[in-house]
mmCIF file of C-alpha atoms in Angstrom:
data_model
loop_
_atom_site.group_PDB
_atom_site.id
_atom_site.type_symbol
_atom_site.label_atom_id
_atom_site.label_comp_id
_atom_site.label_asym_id
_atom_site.label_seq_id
_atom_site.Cartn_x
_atom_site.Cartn_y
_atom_site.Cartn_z
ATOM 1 C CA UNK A 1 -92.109 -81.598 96.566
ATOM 2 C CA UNK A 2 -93.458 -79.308 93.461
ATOM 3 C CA UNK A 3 -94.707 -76.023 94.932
ATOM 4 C CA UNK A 4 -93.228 -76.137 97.813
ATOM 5 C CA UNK A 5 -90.982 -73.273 98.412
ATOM 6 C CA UNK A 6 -88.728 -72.858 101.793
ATOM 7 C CA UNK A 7 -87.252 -69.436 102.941
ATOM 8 C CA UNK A 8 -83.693 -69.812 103.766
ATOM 9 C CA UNK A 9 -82.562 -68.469 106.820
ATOM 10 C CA UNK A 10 -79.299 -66.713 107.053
ATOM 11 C CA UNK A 11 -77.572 -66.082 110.487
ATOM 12 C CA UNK A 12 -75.271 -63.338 110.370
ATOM 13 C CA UNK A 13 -73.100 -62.908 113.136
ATOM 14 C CA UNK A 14 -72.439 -59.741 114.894
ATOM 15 C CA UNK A 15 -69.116 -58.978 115.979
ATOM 16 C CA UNK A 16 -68.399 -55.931 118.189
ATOM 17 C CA UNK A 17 -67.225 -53.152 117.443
ATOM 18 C CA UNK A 18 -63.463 -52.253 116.965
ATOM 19 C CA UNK A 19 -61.689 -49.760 119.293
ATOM 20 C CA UNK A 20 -60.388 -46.988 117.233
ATOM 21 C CA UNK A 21 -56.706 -46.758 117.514
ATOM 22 C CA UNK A 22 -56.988 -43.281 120.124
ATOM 23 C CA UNK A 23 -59.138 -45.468 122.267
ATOM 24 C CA UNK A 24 -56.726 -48.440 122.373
ATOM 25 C CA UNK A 25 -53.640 -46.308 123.243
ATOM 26 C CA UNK A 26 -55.818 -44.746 125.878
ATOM 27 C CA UNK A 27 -56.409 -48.442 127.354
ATOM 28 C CA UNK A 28 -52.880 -49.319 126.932
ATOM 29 C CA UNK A 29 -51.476 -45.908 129.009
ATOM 30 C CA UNK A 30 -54.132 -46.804 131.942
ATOM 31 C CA UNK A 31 -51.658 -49.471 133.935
ATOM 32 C CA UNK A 32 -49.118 -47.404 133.293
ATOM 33 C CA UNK A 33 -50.987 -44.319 134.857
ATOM 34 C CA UNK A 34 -52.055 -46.251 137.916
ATOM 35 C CA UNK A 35 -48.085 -47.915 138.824
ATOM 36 C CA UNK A 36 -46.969 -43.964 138.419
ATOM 37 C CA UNK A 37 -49.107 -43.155 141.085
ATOM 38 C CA UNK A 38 -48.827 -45.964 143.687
ATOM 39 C CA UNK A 39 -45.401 -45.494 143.388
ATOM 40 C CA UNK A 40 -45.510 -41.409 143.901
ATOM 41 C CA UNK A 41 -47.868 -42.098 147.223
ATOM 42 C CA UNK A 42 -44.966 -44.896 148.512
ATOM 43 C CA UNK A 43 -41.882 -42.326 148.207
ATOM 44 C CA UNK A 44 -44.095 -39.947 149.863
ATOM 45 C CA UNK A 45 -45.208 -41.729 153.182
ATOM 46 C CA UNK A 46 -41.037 -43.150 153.096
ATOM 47 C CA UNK A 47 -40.301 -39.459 153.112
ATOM 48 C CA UNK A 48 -42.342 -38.808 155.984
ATOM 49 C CA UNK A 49 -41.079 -41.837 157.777
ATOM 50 C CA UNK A 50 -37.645 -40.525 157.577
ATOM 51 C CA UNK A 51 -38.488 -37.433 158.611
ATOM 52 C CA UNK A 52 -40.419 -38.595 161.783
ATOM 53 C CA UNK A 53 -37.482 -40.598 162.892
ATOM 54 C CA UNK A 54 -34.860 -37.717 162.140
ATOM 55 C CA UNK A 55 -37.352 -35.634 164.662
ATOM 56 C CA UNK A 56 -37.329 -38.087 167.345
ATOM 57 C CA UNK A 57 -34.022 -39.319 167.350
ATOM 58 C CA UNK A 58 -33.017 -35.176 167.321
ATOM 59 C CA UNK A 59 -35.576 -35.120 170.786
ATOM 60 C CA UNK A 60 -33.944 -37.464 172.414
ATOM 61 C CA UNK A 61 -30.662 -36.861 171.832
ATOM 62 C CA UNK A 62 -30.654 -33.172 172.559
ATOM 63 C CA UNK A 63 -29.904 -32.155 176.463
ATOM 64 C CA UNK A 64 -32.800 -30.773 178.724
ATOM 65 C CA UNK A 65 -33.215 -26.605 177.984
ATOM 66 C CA UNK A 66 -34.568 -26.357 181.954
ATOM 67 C CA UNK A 67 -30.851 -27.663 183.165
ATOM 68 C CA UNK A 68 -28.695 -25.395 184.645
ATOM 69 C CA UNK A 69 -25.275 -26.034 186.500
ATOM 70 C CA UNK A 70 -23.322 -24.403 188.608
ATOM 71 C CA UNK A 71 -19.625 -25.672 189.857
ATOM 72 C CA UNK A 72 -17.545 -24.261 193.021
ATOM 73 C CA UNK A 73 -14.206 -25.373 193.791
ATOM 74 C CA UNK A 74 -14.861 -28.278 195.687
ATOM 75 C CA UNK A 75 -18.204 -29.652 194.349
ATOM 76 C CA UNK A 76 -20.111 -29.649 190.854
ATOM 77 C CA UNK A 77 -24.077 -29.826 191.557
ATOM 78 C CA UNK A 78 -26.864 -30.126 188.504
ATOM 79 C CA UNK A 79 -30.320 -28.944 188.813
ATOM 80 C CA UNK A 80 -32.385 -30.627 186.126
ATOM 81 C CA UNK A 81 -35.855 -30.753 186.122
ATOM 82 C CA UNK A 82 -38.372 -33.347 187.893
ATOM 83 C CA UNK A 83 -37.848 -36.875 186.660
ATOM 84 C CA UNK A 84 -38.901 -40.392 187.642
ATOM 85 C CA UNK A 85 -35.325 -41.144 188.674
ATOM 86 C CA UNK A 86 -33.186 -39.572 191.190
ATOM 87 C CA UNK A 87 -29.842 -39.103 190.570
ATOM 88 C CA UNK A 88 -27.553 -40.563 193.793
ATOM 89 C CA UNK A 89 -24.733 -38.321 195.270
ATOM 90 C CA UNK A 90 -22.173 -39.724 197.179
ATOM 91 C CA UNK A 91 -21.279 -38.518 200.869
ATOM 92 C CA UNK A 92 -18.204 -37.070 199.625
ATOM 93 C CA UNK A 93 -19.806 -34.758 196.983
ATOM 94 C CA UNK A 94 -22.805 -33.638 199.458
ATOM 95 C CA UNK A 95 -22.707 -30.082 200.727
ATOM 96 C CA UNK A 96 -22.052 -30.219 204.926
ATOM 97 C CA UNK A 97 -24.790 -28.374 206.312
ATOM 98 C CA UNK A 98 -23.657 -26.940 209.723
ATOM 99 C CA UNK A 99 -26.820 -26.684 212.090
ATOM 100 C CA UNK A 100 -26.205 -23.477 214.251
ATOM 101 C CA UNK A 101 -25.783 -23.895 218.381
ATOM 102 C CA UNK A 102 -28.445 -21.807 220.471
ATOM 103 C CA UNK A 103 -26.841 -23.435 223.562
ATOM 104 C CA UNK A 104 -27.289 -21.076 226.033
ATOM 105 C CA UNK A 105 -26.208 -21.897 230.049
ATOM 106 C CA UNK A 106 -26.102 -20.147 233.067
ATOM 107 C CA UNK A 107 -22.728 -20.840 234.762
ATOM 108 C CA UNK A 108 -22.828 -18.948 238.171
ATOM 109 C CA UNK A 109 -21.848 -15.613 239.678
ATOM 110 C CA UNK A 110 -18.618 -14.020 241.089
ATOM 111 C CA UNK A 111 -18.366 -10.896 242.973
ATOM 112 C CA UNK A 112 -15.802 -8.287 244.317
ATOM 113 C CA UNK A 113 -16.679 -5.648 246.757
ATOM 114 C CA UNK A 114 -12.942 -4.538 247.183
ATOM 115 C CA UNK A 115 -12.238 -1.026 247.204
ATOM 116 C CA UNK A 116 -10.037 -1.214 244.132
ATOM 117 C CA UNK A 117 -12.445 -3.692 242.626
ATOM 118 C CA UNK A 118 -13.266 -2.575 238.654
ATOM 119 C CA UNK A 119 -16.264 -4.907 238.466
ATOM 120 C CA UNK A 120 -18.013 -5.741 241.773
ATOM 121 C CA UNK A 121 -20.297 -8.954 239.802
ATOM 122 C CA UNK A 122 -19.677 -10.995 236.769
ATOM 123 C CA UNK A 123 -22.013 -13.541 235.630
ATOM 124 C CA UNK A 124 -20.927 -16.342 234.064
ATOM 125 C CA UNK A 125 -23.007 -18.104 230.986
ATOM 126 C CA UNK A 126 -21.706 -20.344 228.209
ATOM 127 C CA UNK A 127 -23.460 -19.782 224.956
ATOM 128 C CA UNK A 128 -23.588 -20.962 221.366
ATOM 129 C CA UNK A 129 -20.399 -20.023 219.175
ATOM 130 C CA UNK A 130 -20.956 -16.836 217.508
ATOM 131 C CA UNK A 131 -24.415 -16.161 218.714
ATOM 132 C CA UNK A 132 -25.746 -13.140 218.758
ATOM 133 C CA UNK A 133 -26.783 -12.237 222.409
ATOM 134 C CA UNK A 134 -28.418 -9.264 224.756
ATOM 135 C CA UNK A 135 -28.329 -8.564 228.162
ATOM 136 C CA UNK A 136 -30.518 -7.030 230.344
ATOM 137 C CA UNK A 137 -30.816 -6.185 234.462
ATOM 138 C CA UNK A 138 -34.416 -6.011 236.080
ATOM 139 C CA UNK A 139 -34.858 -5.505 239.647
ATOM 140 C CA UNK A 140 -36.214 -8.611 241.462
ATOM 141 C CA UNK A 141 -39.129 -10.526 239.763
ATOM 142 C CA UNK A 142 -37.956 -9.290 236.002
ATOM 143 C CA UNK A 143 -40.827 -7.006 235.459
ATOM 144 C CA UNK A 144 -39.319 -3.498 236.891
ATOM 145 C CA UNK A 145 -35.733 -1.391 235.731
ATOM 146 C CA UNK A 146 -33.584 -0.756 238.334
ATOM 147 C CA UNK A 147 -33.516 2.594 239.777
ATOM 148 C CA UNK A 148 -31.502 4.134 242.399
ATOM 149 C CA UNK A 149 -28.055 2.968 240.969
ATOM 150 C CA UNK A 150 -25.952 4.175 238.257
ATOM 151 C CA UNK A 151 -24.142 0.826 236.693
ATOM 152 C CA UNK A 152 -22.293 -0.099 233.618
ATOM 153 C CA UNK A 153 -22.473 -3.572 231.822
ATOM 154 C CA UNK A 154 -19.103 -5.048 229.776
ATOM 155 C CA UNK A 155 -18.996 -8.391 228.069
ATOM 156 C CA UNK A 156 -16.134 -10.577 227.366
ATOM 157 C CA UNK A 157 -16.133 -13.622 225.348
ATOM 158 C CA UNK A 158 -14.285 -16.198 224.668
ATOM 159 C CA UNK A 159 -13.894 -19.954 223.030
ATOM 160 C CA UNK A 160 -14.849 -22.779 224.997
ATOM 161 C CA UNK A 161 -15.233 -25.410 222.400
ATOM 162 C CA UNK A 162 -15.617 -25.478 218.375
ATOM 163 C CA UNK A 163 -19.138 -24.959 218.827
ATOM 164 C CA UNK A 164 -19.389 -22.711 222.325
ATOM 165 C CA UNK A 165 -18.345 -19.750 223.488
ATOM 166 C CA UNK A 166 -17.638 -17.985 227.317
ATOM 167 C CA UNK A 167 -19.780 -15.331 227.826
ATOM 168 C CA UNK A 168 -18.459 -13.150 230.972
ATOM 169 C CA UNK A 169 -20.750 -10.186 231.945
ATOM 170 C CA UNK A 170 -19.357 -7.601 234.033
ATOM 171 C CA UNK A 171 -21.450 -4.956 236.127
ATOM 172 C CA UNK A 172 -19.797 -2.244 237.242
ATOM 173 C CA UNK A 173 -21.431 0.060 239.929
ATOM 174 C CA UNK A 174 -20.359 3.544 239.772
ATOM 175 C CA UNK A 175 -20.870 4.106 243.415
ATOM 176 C CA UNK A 176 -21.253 0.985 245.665
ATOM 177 C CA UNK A 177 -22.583 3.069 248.824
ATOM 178 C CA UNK A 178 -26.145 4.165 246.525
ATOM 179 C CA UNK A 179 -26.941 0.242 246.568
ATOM 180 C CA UNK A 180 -28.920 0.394 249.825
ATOM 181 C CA UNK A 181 -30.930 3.539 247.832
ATOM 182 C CA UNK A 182 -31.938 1.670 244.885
ATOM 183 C CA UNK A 183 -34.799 -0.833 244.511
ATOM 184 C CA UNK A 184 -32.162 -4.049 244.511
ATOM 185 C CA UNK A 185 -31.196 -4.017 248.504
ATOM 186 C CA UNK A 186 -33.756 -5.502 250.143
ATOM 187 C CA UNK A 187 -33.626 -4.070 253.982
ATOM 188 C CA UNK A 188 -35.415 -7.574 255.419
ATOM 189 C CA UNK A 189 -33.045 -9.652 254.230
ATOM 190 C CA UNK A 190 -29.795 -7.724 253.928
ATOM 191 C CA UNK A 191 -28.592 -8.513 250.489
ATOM 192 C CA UNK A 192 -28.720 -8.014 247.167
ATOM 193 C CA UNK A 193 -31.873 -9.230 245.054
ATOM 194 C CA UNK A 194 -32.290 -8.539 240.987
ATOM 195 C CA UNK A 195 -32.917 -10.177 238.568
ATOM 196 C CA UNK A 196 -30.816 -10.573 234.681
ATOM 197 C CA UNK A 197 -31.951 -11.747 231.650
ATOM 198 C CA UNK A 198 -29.531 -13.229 228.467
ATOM 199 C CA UNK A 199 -30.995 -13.821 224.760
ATOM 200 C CA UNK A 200 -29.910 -15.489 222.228
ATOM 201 C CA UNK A 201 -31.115 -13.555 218.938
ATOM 202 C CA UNK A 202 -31.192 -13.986 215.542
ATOM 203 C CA UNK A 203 -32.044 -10.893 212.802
ATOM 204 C CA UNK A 204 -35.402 -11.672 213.535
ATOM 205 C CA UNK A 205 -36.316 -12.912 216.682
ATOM 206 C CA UNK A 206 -35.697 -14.018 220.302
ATOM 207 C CA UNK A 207 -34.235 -17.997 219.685
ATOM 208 C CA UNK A 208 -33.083 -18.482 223.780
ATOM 209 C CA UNK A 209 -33.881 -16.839 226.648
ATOM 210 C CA UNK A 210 -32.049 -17.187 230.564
ATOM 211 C CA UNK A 211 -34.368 -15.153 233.155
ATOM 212 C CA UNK A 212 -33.377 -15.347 236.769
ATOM 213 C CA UNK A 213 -33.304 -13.719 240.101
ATOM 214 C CA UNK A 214 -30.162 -13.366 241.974
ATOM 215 C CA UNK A 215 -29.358 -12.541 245.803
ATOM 216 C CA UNK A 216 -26.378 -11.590 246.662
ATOM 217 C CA UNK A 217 -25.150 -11.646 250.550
ATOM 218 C CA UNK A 218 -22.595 -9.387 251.513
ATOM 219 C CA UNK A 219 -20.411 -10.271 254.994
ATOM 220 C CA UNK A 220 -19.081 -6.808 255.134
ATOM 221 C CA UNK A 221 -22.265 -4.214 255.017
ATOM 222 C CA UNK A 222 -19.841 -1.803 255.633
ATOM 223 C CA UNK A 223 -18.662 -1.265 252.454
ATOM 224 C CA UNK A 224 -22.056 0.677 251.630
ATOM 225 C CA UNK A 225 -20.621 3.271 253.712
#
C-alpha cells in the first residue's frame, strides 16, 4: 500500500580470507618436511640394527682370551675357563698318574759271627721302589743310642718288583769281643737285645716307620773272647 515503505535487506556473504602465495607454498612443503624426517629416523635405527648384530655375531664368533694350551708329544690338553659343559677326554688321551709305593716290610735277620765274617747282621726289609729311607740302631726299647760298641751301617738295594725294592742293611762291628761292654748284651739272658728303626721319607716328612727290638742268641759265646 501508499506510504508504506520496506527496507531491503541485503545479505552479503563473507568468504575467508585467501592465503597469500608465501603461505600456501609453506603449506605445500609441510608433508614433504615431515616424510624427510620419518625417513632420516628409519635409516638411523636400521643403522644401529646392523651394527648391533655385526657386534654380536663378532662376540660369538671370536675364541675365549682366558684359553691357553699347551701340547707335549704324546697328549694335547686345553685349559679354558669354567663353563656349564665339560668337555669329555677319552682314556687314551688322559695323563697316567702313578701313585707312589710307601710299602715298607720287615723281612727278617741273618747273622755271621765267623772270624772272617765282613758283616756279622743284616736285616732284611722290602720297601717301596725308589723310596727314600733312614736307618737308625737304638739299644733295646728304642729310646737310648748304643754305647759301648763301635759299628758301621751299609745298605744295599735292589729290585724286587716294578714297584718294590730289597733293602739289605748290613752292621758291621769293628770289634766283636766289646759286645758284652756295650749296653746291647744283656748278661741275664745271654744274647743280643737292640732295637732298629727304618723310615720311609719324603722332602718333608716321616711317610713309614718300622720300630722293633731284636735278640739275637749266640751258640758260641766264645767268640766275644
Amino acid at each position: 500500500p501508499m506510504g508504506v515503505s520496506h527496507d531491503e535487506e541485503i545479505m552479503t556473504e563473507q568468504q575467508p580470507p585467501q592465503p597469500t602465495a608465501a603461505e600456501a607454498n609453506h603449506t605445500a612443503d609441510q608433508p614433504a618436511n615431515t616424510r624427510s624426517r620419518t625417513t632420516s629416523i628409519l635409516i638411523a635405527l636400521i643403522a644401529v640394527s646392523v651394527v648391533a648384530i655385526v657386534a654380536l655375531a663378532l662376540a660369538l664368533t671370536k675364541p675365549f682370551s682366558g684359553r691357553s694350551k699347551s701340547t707335549d708329544s704324546a697328549n694335547e690338553i686345553i685349559t679354558a675357563p669354567p663353563s656349564s659343559s665339560f668337555p669329555s677326554f677319552s682314556p687314551s688321551s688322559r695323563p697316567s698318574t702313578i701313585i707312589p709305593n710307601w710299602d715298607l716290610t720287615f723281612l727278617g735277620t741273618d747273622t755271621d759271627f765267623s772270624i772272617d765274617s765282613t758283616n756279622e747282621i743284616t736285616f732284611k726289609y722290602e720297601i717301596g721302589a725308589g723310596r727314600t729311607y733312614e736307618f737308625t740302631l737304638f739299644a733295646p726299647g728304642c729310646m737310648d743310642d748304643v754305647i759301648g760298641l763301635n759299628y758301621n751301617t751299609t745298605t744295599v738295594t735292589s729290585a724286587a718288583s716294578a714297584v718294590t725294592d730289597n733293602l739289605d742293611v748290613l752292621l758291621d762291628v769293628e770289634s766283636v769281643s766289646n759286645i758284652r761292654e756295650s749296653n746291647i748284651w744283656s748278661d741275664i739272658t745271654s744274647r743280643i737285645e737292640m732295637c732298629i728303626a727304618l723310615e720311609l721319607v719324603s722332602p718333608t716328612m716321616v711317610v713309614k716307620r718300622d720300630t722293633r727290638n731284636i735278640a739275637i742268641n749266640l751258640v758260641n759265646v766264645g767268640v766275644f773272647g
